[in-house]
mmCIF file of C-alpha atoms in Angstrom:
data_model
loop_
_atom_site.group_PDB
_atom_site.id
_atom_site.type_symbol
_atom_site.label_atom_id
_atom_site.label_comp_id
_atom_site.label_asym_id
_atom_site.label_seq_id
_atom_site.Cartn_x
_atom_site.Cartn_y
_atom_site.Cartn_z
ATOM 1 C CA UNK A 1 -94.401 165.802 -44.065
ATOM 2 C CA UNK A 2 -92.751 168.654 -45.522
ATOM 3 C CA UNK A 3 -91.583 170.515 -42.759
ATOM 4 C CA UNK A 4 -89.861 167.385 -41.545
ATOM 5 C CA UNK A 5 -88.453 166.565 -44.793
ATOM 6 C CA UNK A 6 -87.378 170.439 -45.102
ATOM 7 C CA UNK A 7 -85.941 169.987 -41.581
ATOM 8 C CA UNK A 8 -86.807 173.909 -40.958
ATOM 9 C CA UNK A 9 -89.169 175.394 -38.410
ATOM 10 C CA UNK A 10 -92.349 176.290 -39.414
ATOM 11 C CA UNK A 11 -94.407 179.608 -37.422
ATOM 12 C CA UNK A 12 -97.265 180.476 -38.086
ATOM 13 C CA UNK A 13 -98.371 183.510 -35.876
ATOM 14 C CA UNK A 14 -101.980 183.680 -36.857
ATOM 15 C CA UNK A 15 -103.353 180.901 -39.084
ATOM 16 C CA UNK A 16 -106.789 182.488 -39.505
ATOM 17 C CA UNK A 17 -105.188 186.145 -41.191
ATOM 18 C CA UNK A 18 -102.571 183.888 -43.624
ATOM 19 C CA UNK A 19 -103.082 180.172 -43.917
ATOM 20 C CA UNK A 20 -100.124 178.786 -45.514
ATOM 21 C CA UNK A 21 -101.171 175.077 -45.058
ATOM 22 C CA UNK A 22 -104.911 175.426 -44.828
ATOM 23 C CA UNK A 23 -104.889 174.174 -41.480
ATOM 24 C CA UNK A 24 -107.343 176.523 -40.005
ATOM 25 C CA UNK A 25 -110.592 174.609 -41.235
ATOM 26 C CA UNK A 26 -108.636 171.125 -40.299
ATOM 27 C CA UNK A 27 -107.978 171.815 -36.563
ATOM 28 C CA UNK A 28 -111.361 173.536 -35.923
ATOM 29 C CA UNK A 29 -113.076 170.378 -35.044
ATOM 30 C CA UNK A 30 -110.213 169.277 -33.122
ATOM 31 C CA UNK A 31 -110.632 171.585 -30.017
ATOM 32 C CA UNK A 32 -112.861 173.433 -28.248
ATOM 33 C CA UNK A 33 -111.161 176.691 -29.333
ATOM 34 C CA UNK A 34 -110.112 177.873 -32.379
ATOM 35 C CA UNK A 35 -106.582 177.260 -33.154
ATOM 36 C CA UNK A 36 -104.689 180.683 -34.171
ATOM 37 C CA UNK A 37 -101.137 180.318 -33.697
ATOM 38 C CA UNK A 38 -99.005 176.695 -34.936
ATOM 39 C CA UNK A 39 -94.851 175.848 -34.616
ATOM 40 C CA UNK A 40 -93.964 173.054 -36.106
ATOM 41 C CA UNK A 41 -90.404 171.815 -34.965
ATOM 42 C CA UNK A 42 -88.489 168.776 -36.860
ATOM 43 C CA UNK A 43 -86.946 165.952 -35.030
ATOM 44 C CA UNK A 44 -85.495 163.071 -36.233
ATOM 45 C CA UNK A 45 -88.757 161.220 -36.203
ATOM 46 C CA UNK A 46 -91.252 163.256 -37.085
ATOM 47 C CA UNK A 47 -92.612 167.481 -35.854
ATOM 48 C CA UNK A 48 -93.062 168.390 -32.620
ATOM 49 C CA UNK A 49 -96.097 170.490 -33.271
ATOM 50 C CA UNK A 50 -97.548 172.993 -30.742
ATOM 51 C CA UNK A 51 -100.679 174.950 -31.472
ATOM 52 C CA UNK A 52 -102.180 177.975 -29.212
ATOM 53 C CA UNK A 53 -105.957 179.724 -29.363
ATOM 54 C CA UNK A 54 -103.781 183.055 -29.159
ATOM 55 C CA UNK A 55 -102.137 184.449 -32.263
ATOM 56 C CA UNK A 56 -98.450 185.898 -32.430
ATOM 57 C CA UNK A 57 -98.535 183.451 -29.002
ATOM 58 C CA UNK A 58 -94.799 182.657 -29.517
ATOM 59 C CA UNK A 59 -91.540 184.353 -29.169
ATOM 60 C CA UNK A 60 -88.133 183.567 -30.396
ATOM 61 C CA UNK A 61 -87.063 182.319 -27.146
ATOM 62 C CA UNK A 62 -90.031 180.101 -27.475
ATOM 63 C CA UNK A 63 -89.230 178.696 -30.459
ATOM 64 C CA UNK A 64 -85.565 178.171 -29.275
ATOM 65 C CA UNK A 65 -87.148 176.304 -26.542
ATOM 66 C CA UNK A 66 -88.632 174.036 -28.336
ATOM 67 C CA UNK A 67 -85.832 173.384 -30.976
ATOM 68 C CA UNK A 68 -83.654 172.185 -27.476
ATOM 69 C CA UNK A 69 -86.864 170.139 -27.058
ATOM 70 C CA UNK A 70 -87.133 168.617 -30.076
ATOM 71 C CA UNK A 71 -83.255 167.568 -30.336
ATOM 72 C CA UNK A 72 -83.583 166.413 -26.876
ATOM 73 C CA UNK A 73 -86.552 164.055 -28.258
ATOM 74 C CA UNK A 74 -84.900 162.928 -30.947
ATOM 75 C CA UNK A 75 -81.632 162.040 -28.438
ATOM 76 C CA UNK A 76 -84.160 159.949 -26.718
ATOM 77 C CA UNK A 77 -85.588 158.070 -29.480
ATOM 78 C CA UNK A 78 -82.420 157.322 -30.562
ATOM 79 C CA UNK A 79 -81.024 156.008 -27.096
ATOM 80 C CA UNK A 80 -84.689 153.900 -26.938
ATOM 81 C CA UNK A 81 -83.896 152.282 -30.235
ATOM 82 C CA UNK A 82 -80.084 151.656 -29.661
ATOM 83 C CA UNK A 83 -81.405 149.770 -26.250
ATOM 84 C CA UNK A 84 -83.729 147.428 -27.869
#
């Protein structure tokens, strides 16, 4: 909730080496491979979150990707909800 309500991007390269959130311990039972490397992207609706096993796993351009992702998410919930 607080990276949405921040509305800023949130990297973190290696979650095991600095654990800002203490997600490390949450994810582990969540998949079959430790989780190293989380972005969390606001959208109007909530975070676009992507997690990799591989630390430092993503680049700028990555997370400019994914911003153009997440505003093109939130274009489309708000085109869903304008056509209800």
């Amino acid at each position: 909730y607080r990276i949405w309500e921040a509305q800023q991007v949130a990297y973190r390269p290696d979650v095991l080496t600095e654990d800002l959130f203490g997600e490390a311990g949450a994810h582990a039972d969540d998949y079959r491979a430790p989780v190293r490397a989380i972005v969390d992207v606001p959208f109007s609706h909530g975070t676009l979150a992507v997690n990799s096993t591989e630390p430092h796993a993503f680049s700028e351009a990555h997370i400019a990707d994914l911003q153009a992702l997440a505003e093109a998410l939130s274009e489309g919930v708000r085109r869903a909800q304008r056509g209800r």
